[in-house]
């Protein structure tokens, strides 16, 4: 069974701090690697995604760092705000040809005011 | 305008009943999905349809039967509901096969008593 390992399971950060969530995948499929953000009572929403041919992508306070050789990628939230408190999921492509993405186990982030 | 809409949002039903969840997307996407999110927030794909054709069918009890009347609709019918079916079911869609950019609905919260 393919897995996408996400850590930490939960994270508490002070307002203004940096939140870092890590993801490790198994497959070698060439496709985007996304992060999703889910607020309570809502569906996950695409936050940011990176192609595997670049090592970093930044959108506002959110940055993805990608290490293809290690099969790892991480989400950095700079200047974390209470409004960033949510559950974050990484996702990685499954076996080539299966047309599915496998989600990580989720990280519950709480940003203290 | 809601991009991926699913009904009902909440459903409480007794064991052994049959229920359906309906989903519609107005994004013009070719691919639609059903995901299950359990109490630990794990997101697992159940089914995927591309232009009304089933392309992903995970190991799901055959009490669960998806139906796609057209590419904008994907419904989920569940027979003989069991306590373990209690979860949040998310409908989703994506522009293409690979699922690298998935748009989720708000979820249908199913409670089996």
PDB file of C-alpha atoms in Angstrom:
ATOM      1  CA  UNK A   1       0.000   0.000   0.000  1.00  0.00           C
ATOM      2  CA  UNK A   2       1.515   3.306  -1.058  1.00  0.00           C
ATOM      3  CA  UNK A   3       1.954   5.822   1.676  1.00  0.00           C
ATOM      4  CA  UNK A   4       2.527   9.513   2.060  1.00  0.00           C
ATOM      5  CA  UNK A   5       4.021  10.232   5.458  1.00  0.00           C
ATOM      6  CA  UNK A   6       3.259  13.630   6.899  1.00  0.00           C
ATOM      7  CA  UNK A   7       4.664  15.187  10.068  1.00  0.00           C
ATOM      8  CA  UNK A   8       4.066  16.518  12.599  1.00  0.00           C
ATOM      9  CA  UNK A   9       0.572  15.341  13.397  1.00  0.00           C
ATOM     10  CA  UNK A  10      -0.139  18.596  15.204  1.00  0.00           C
ATOM     11  CA  UNK A  11       1.659  21.883  15.551  1.00  0.00           C
ATOM     12  CA  UNK A  12       1.229  24.911  17.780  1.00  0.00           C
ATOM     13  CA  UNK A  13       2.932  28.128  16.719  1.00  0.00           C
ATOM     14  CA  UNK A  14       2.925  31.631  18.108  1.00  0.00           C
ATOM     15  CA  UNK A  15       1.567  34.408  15.926  1.00  0.00           C
ATOM     16  CA  UNK A  16       4.343  35.681  13.684  1.00  0.00           C
ATOM     17  CA  UNK A  17       6.281  32.437  13.868  1.00  0.00           C
ATOM     18  CA  UNK A  18       7.179  29.973  11.124  1.00  0.00           C
ATOM     19  CA  UNK A  19       5.135  26.801  10.676  1.00  0.00           C
ATOM     20  CA  UNK A  20       6.845  23.889   8.946  1.00  0.00           C
ATOM     21  CA  UNK A  21       5.096  20.713   7.836  1.00  0.00           C
ATOM     22  CA  UNK A  22       6.913  17.857   6.147  1.00  0.00           C
ATOM     23  CA  UNK A  23       5.867  15.194   3.710  1.00  0.00           C
ATOM     24  CA  UNK A  24       7.630  12.084   2.392  1.00  0.00           C
ATOM     25  CA  UNK A  25       6.379  10.055  -0.541  1.00  0.00           C
ATOM     26  CA  UNK A  26       7.243   6.735  -2.151  1.00  0.00           C
ATOM     27  CA  UNK A  27       6.350   6.929  -5.799  1.00  0.00           C
ATOM     28  CA  UNK A  28       8.474   8.386  -8.580  1.00  0.00           C
ATOM     29  CA  UNK A  29       5.678   9.673 -10.769  1.00  0.00           C
ATOM     30  CA  UNK A  30       6.356  13.045 -12.348  1.00  0.00           C
ATOM     31  CA  UNK A  31       3.553  15.437 -11.503  1.00  0.00           C
ATOM     32  CA  UNK A  32       2.612  18.295  -9.233  1.00  0.00           C
ATOM     33  CA  UNK A  33       2.949  18.003  -5.467  1.00  0.00           C
ATOM     34  CA  UNK A  34       0.150  19.989  -3.785  1.00  0.00           C
ATOM     35  CA  UNK A  35      -0.728  21.132  -0.302  1.00  0.00           C
ATOM     36  CA  UNK A  36      -4.340  21.506   0.781  1.00  0.00           C
ATOM     37  CA  UNK A  37      -5.799  23.551   3.617  1.00  0.00           C
ATOM     38  CA  UNK A  38      -8.960  22.467   5.419  1.00  0.00           C
ATOM     39  CA  UNK A  39     -10.932  24.581   7.878  1.00  0.00           C
ATOM     40  CA  UNK A  40     -13.418  22.928  10.259  1.00  0.00           C
ATOM     41  CA  UNK A  41     -16.666  22.039   8.540  1.00  0.00           C
ATOM     42  CA  UNK A  42     -15.256  22.703   5.071  1.00  0.00           C
ATOM     43  CA  UNK A  43     -13.710  20.682   2.303  1.00  0.00           C
ATOM     44  CA  UNK A  44      -9.959  20.776   1.645  1.00  0.00           C
ATOM     45  CA  UNK A  45      -8.892  23.602  -0.653  1.00  0.00           C
ATOM     46  CA  UNK A  46      -5.787  23.688  -2.802  1.00  0.00           C
ATOM     47  CA  UNK A  47      -3.267  26.024  -1.188  1.00  0.00           C
ATOM     48  CA  UNK A  48      -0.112  25.750  -3.249  1.00  0.00           C
ATOM     49  CA  UNK A  49       1.499  23.168  -5.531  1.00  0.00           C
ATOM     50  CA  UNK A  50       4.969  22.602  -6.951  1.00  0.00           C
ATOM     51  CA  UNK A  51       6.298  20.869 -10.037  1.00  0.00           C
ATOM     52  CA  UNK A  52       9.094  18.376  -9.282  1.00  0.00           C
ATOM     53  CA  UNK A  53      11.522  20.128 -11.649  1.00  0.00           C
ATOM     54  CA  UNK A  54      11.851  23.103  -9.301  1.00  0.00           C
ATOM     55  CA  UNK A  55      13.148  23.123  -5.737  1.00  0.00           C
ATOM     56  CA  UNK A  56      11.059  25.913  -4.290  1.00  0.00           C
ATOM     57  CA  UNK A  57       7.843  27.786  -4.931  1.00  0.00           C
ATOM     58  CA  UNK A  58       6.639  30.799  -2.996  1.00  0.00           C
ATOM     59  CA  UNK A  59       3.180  32.332  -2.916  1.00  0.00           C
ATOM     60  CA  UNK A  60       2.820  35.101  -0.390  1.00  0.00           C
ATOM     61  CA  UNK A  61       3.580  33.708   3.055  1.00  0.00           C
ATOM     62  CA  UNK A  62       3.455  30.107   1.831  1.00  0.00           C
ATOM     63  CA  UNK A  63       6.493  28.306   0.432  1.00  0.00           C
ATOM     64  CA  UNK A  64       6.964  24.747  -0.768  1.00  0.00           C
ATOM     65  CA  UNK A  65      10.452  23.302  -0.666  1.00  0.00           C
ATOM     66  CA  UNK A  66      10.999  20.182  -2.750  1.00  0.00           C
ATOM     67  CA  UNK A  67      13.790  17.620  -2.488  1.00  0.00           C
ATOM     68  CA  UNK A  68      13.333  15.158  -5.321  1.00  0.00           C
ATOM     69  CA  UNK A  69      16.280  12.905  -4.436  1.00  0.00           C
ATOM     70  CA  UNK A  70      15.026  12.485  -0.878  1.00  0.00           C
ATOM     71  CA  UNK A  71      11.398  12.215  -2.031  1.00  0.00           C
ATOM     72  CA  UNK A  72      10.400  14.870   0.443  1.00  0.00           C
ATOM     73  CA  UNK A  73       8.642  18.206   0.295  1.00  0.00           C
ATOM     74  CA  UNK A  74       7.637  20.670   2.946  1.00  0.00           C
ATOM     75  CA  UNK A  75       5.289  23.569   3.514  1.00  0.00           C
ATOM     76  CA  UNK A  76       6.583  26.682   5.252  1.00  0.00           C
ATOM     77  CA  UNK A  77       4.149  29.295   6.521  1.00  0.00           C
ATOM     78  CA  UNK A  78       5.971  32.513   7.308  1.00  0.00           C
ATOM     79  CA  UNK A  79       4.560  35.073   9.748  1.00  0.00           C
ATOM     80  CA  UNK A  80       1.878  32.580  10.824  1.00  0.00           C
ATOM     81  CA  UNK A  81      -1.476  34.100  11.692  1.00  0.00           C
ATOM     82  CA  UNK A  82      -4.413  32.813  13.783  1.00  0.00           C
ATOM     83  CA  UNK A  83      -6.405  32.643  10.533  1.00  0.00           C
ATOM     84  CA  UNK A  84      -3.941  29.998   9.297  1.00  0.00           C
ATOM     85  CA  UNK A  85      -5.204  27.617  11.991  1.00  0.00           C
ATOM     86  CA  UNK A  86      -6.471  24.652   9.994  1.00  0.00           C
ATOM     87  CA  UNK A  87      -5.580  21.109   8.990  1.00  0.00           C
ATOM     88  CA  UNK A  88      -3.028  20.837   6.201  1.00  0.00           C
ATOM     89  CA  UNK A  89      -2.672  17.890   3.856  1.00  0.00           C
ATOM     90  CA  UNK A  90       0.055  17.100   1.406  1.00  0.00           C
ATOM     91  CA  UNK A  91      -0.653  14.857  -1.543  1.00  0.00           C
ATOM     92  CA  UNK A  92       1.569  12.936  -3.913  1.00  0.00           C
ATOM     93  CA  UNK A  93       0.898  11.070  -7.138  1.00  0.00           C
ATOM     94  CA  UNK A  94       0.226   7.374  -6.884  1.00  0.00           C
ATOM     95  CA  UNK A  95       1.750   4.727  -9.103  1.00  0.00           C
ATOM     96  CA  UNK A  96       2.100   5.982 -12.664  1.00  0.00           C
ATOM     97  CA  UNK A  97      -1.045   5.253 -14.622  1.00  0.00           C
ATOM     98  CA  UNK A  98      -3.331   4.934 -11.605  1.00  0.00           C
ATOM     99  CA  UNK A  99      -4.608   8.504 -11.944  1.00  0.00           C
ATOM    100  CA  UNK A 100      -4.848   9.111  -8.262  1.00  0.00           C
ATOM    101  CA  UNK A 101      -3.243  11.191  -5.594  1.00  0.00           C
ATOM    102  CA  UNK A 102      -2.544   9.858  -2.142  1.00  0.00           C
ATOM    103  CA  UNK A 103      -3.078  12.219   0.740  1.00  0.00           C
ATOM    104  CA  UNK A 104      -0.905  12.554   3.799  1.00  0.00           C
ATOM    105  CA  UNK A 105      -2.365  11.982   7.238  1.00  0.00           C
ATOM    106  CA  UNK A 106      -2.856  15.678   7.916  1.00  0.00           C
ATOM    107  CA  UNK A 107      -1.335  18.224  10.297  1.00  0.00           C
ATOM    108  CA  UNK A 108      -3.512  20.240  12.642  1.00  0.00           C
ATOM    109  CA  UNK A 109      -1.981  23.684  12.945  1.00  0.00           C
ATOM    110  CA  UNK A 110      -2.959  26.079  15.687  1.00  0.00           C
ATOM    111  CA  UNK A 111      -1.562  29.591  15.656  1.00  0.00           C
ATOM    112  CA  UNK A 112      -1.833  31.341  18.981  1.00  0.00           C
ATOM    113  CA  UNK A 113      -2.776  35.010  19.018  1.00  0.00           C
TER     114      UNK A 113
ATOM    115  CA  UNK B   1     -21.661  30.233  -7.231  1.00  0.00           C
ATOM    116  CA  UNK B   2     -20.681  26.968  -5.617  1.00  0.00           C
ATOM    117  CA  UNK B   3     -18.182  25.083  -7.751  1.00  0.00           C
ATOM    118  CA  UNK B   4     -18.724  21.593  -6.322  1.00  0.00           C
ATOM    119  CA  UNK B   5     -21.990  21.193  -4.474  1.00  0.00           C
ATOM    120  CA  UNK B   6     -23.202  18.121  -2.671  1.00  0.00           C
ATOM    121  CA  UNK B   7     -26.423  17.291  -0.872  1.00  0.00           C
ATOM    122  CA  UNK B   8     -27.366  16.615   1.799  1.00  0.00           C
ATOM    123  CA  UNK B   9     -24.815  18.301   4.043  1.00  0.00           C
ATOM    124  CA  UNK B  10     -25.943  16.330   7.082  1.00  0.00           C
ATOM    125  CA  UNK B  11     -27.481  12.894   7.163  1.00  0.00           C
ATOM    126  CA  UNK B  12     -28.420  10.870  10.228  1.00  0.00           C
ATOM    127  CA  UNK B  13     -29.832   7.435   9.519  1.00  0.00           C
ATOM    128  CA  UNK B  14     -30.292   4.042  11.069  1.00  0.00           C
ATOM    129  CA  UNK B  15     -28.247   0.947  10.410  1.00  0.00           C
ATOM    130  CA  UNK B  16     -29.514  -1.081   7.517  1.00  0.00           C
ATOM    131  CA  UNK B  17     -30.980   1.866   5.637  1.00  0.00           C
ATOM    132  CA  UNK B  18     -30.064   2.853   2.081  1.00  0.00           C
ATOM    133  CA  UNK B  19     -29.072   6.445   1.364  1.00  0.00           C
ATOM    134  CA  UNK B  20     -27.761   8.565  -1.487  1.00  0.00           C
ATOM    135  CA  UNK B  21     -25.548  11.623  -1.698  1.00  0.00           C
ATOM    136  CA  UNK B  22     -25.734  13.785  -4.786  1.00  0.00           C
ATOM    137  CA  UNK B  23     -22.953  15.880  -6.278  1.00  0.00           C
ATOM    138  CA  UNK B  24     -22.743  18.413  -9.061  1.00  0.00           C
ATOM    139  CA  UNK B  25     -19.846  20.499 -10.357  1.00  0.00           C
ATOM    140  CA  UNK B  26     -20.113  23.592 -12.539  1.00  0.00           C
ATOM    141  CA  UNK B  27     -16.403  23.908 -13.295  1.00  0.00           C
ATOM    142  CA  UNK B  28     -16.534  22.053 -16.578  1.00  0.00           C
ATOM    143  CA  UNK B  29     -14.109  19.444 -15.244  1.00  0.00           C
ATOM    144  CA  UNK B  30     -13.824  16.007 -16.812  1.00  0.00           C
ATOM    145  CA  UNK B  31     -13.019  14.067 -13.647  1.00  0.00           C
ATOM    146  CA  UNK B  32     -15.032  13.638 -10.468  1.00  0.00           C
ATOM    147  CA  UNK B  33     -14.288  11.813  -7.231  1.00  0.00           C
ATOM    148  CA  UNK B  34     -15.678  10.561  -3.987  1.00  0.00           C
ATOM    149  CA  UNK B  35     -13.428  10.748  -0.940  1.00  0.00           C
ATOM    150  CA  UNK B  36     -14.082   9.510   2.586  1.00  0.00           C
ATOM    151  CA  UNK B  37     -12.702  11.349   5.606  1.00  0.00           C
ATOM    152  CA  UNK B  38     -12.868   9.460   8.882  1.00  0.00           C
ATOM    153  CA  UNK B  39     -12.889  10.752  12.437  1.00  0.00           C
ATOM    154  CA  UNK B  40      -9.076  10.981  12.413  1.00  0.00           C
ATOM    155  CA  UNK B  41      -9.248  13.217   9.349  1.00  0.00           C
ATOM    156  CA  UNK B  42      -7.682  10.635   7.030  1.00  0.00           C
ATOM    157  CA  UNK B  43      -8.697  11.314   3.433  1.00  0.00           C
ATOM    158  CA  UNK B  44      -9.114   8.258   1.246  1.00  0.00           C
ATOM    159  CA  UNK B  45     -10.194   8.121  -2.351  1.00  0.00           C
ATOM    160  CA  UNK B  46     -13.120   5.829  -3.056  1.00  0.00           C
ATOM    161  CA  UNK B  47     -14.018   6.325  -6.697  1.00  0.00           C
ATOM    162  CA  UNK B  48     -13.122   8.442  -9.681  1.00  0.00           C
ATOM    163  CA  UNK B  49     -14.956   9.002 -12.937  1.00  0.00           C
ATOM    164  CA  UNK B  50     -13.643  10.620 -16.087  1.00  0.00           C
ATOM    165  CA  UNK B  51     -16.317  11.651 -18.564  1.00  0.00           C
ATOM    166  CA  UNK B  52     -18.774   9.218 -16.953  1.00  0.00           C
ATOM    167  CA  UNK B  53     -16.267   6.342 -17.128  1.00  0.00           C
ATOM    168  CA  UNK B  54     -15.084   4.706 -13.900  1.00  0.00           C
ATOM    169  CA  UNK B  55     -11.292   4.995 -13.675  1.00  0.00           C
ATOM    170  CA  UNK B  56     -10.596   4.459  -9.991  1.00  0.00           C
ATOM    171  CA  UNK B  57     -12.408   1.958  -7.827  1.00  0.00           C
ATOM    172  CA  UNK B  58     -10.603   1.501  -4.541  1.00  0.00           C
ATOM    173  CA  UNK B  59     -11.178  -1.339  -2.131  1.00  0.00           C
ATOM    174  CA  UNK B  60     -14.603  -0.200  -1.056  1.00  0.00           C
ATOM    175  CA  UNK B  61     -17.444  -2.498   0.027  1.00  0.00           C
ATOM    176  CA  UNK B  62     -19.797  -3.129  -2.861  1.00  0.00           C
ATOM    177  CA  UNK B  63     -22.563  -1.620  -0.738  1.00  0.00           C
ATOM    178  CA  UNK B  64     -21.179   1.644  -2.112  1.00  0.00           C
ATOM    179  CA  UNK B  65     -22.188   2.297  -5.690  1.00  0.00           C
ATOM    180  CA  UNK B  66     -21.315   5.452  -7.597  1.00  0.00           C
ATOM    181  CA  UNK B  67     -23.274   6.630 -10.575  1.00  0.00           C
ATOM    182  CA  UNK B  68     -22.360   9.333 -13.070  1.00  0.00           C
ATOM    183  CA  UNK B  69     -25.296  10.316 -15.302  1.00  0.00           C
ATOM    184  CA  UNK B  70     -23.130  12.950 -17.004  1.00  0.00           C
ATOM    185  CA  UNK B  71     -19.710  14.444 -16.463  1.00  0.00           C
ATOM    186  CA  UNK B  72     -21.073  17.192 -14.213  1.00  0.00           C
ATOM    187  CA  UNK B  73     -22.750  14.807 -11.775  1.00  0.00           C
ATOM    188  CA  UNK B  74     -21.514  11.978  -9.596  1.00  0.00           C
ATOM    189  CA  UNK B  75     -23.834  10.443  -7.047  1.00  0.00           C
ATOM    190  CA  UNK B  76     -23.053   7.944  -4.303  1.00  0.00           C
ATOM    191  CA  UNK B  77     -25.541   5.345  -3.181  1.00  0.00           C
ATOM    192  CA  UNK B  78     -24.922   3.337  -0.041  1.00  0.00           C
ATOM    193  CA  UNK B  79     -26.885   0.188   0.741  1.00  0.00           C
ATOM    194  CA  UNK B  80     -27.363  -1.481   4.120  1.00  0.00           C
ATOM    195  CA  UNK B  81     -25.595   1.233   6.078  1.00  0.00           C
ATOM    196  CA  UNK B  82     -23.302   0.157   8.913  1.00  0.00           C
ATOM    197  CA  UNK B  83     -22.005   2.047  11.941  1.00  0.00           C
ATOM    198  CA  UNK B  84     -18.527   2.127  10.397  1.00  0.00           C
ATOM    199  CA  UNK B  85     -19.830   4.070   7.424  1.00  0.00           C
ATOM    200  CA  UNK B  86     -20.158   7.146   9.616  1.00  0.00           C
ATOM    201  CA  UNK B  87     -17.772   9.698   8.138  1.00  0.00           C
ATOM    202  CA  UNK B  88     -17.618  12.811   6.035  1.00  0.00           C
ATOM    203  CA  UNK B  89     -17.929  12.093   2.324  1.00  0.00           C
ATOM    204  CA  UNK B  90     -16.424  14.617  -0.051  1.00  0.00           C
ATOM    205  CA  UNK B  91     -17.244  14.967  -3.682  1.00  0.00           C
ATOM    206  CA  UNK B  92     -14.519  16.561  -5.774  1.00  0.00           C
ATOM    207  CA  UNK B  93     -13.552  17.329  -9.334  1.00  0.00           C
ATOM    208  CA  UNK B  94     -10.411  18.033 -11.317  1.00  0.00           C
ATOM    209  CA  UNK B  95      -9.684  19.262 -14.841  1.00  0.00           C
ATOM    210  CA  UNK B  96      -7.851  16.179 -16.020  1.00  0.00           C
ATOM    211  CA  UNK B  97      -7.007  12.580 -15.309  1.00  0.00           C
ATOM    212  CA  UNK B  98      -4.099  12.981 -12.961  1.00  0.00           C
ATOM    213  CA  UNK B  99      -5.914  14.653 -10.104  1.00  0.00           C
ATOM    214  CA  UNK B 100      -3.075  17.030  -9.336  1.00  0.00           C
ATOM    215  CA  UNK B 101      -5.526  19.888  -8.777  1.00  0.00           C
ATOM    216  CA  UNK B 102      -8.635  18.787  -6.942  1.00  0.00           C
ATOM    217  CA  UNK B 103     -11.596  20.957  -6.030  1.00  0.00           C
ATOM    218  CA  UNK B 104     -13.580  19.623  -3.094  1.00  0.00           C
ATOM    219  CA  UNK B 105     -17.184  20.137  -2.107  1.00  0.00           C
ATOM    220  CA  UNK B 106     -18.103  21.064   1.439  1.00  0.00           C
ATOM    221  CA  UNK B 107     -18.757  17.498   2.479  1.00  0.00           C
ATOM    222  CA  UNK B 108     -21.702  15.362   3.534  1.00  0.00           C
ATOM    223  CA  UNK B 109     -21.615  14.370   7.186  1.00  0.00           C
ATOM    224  CA  UNK B 110     -23.088  10.903   7.502  1.00  0.00           C
ATOM    225  CA  UNK B 111     -23.940   9.517  10.920  1.00  0.00           C
ATOM    226  CA  UNK B 112     -25.244   5.966  11.189  1.00  0.00           C
ATOM    227  CA  UNK B 113     -26.987   5.136  14.460  1.00  0.00           C
TER     228      UNK B 113
END
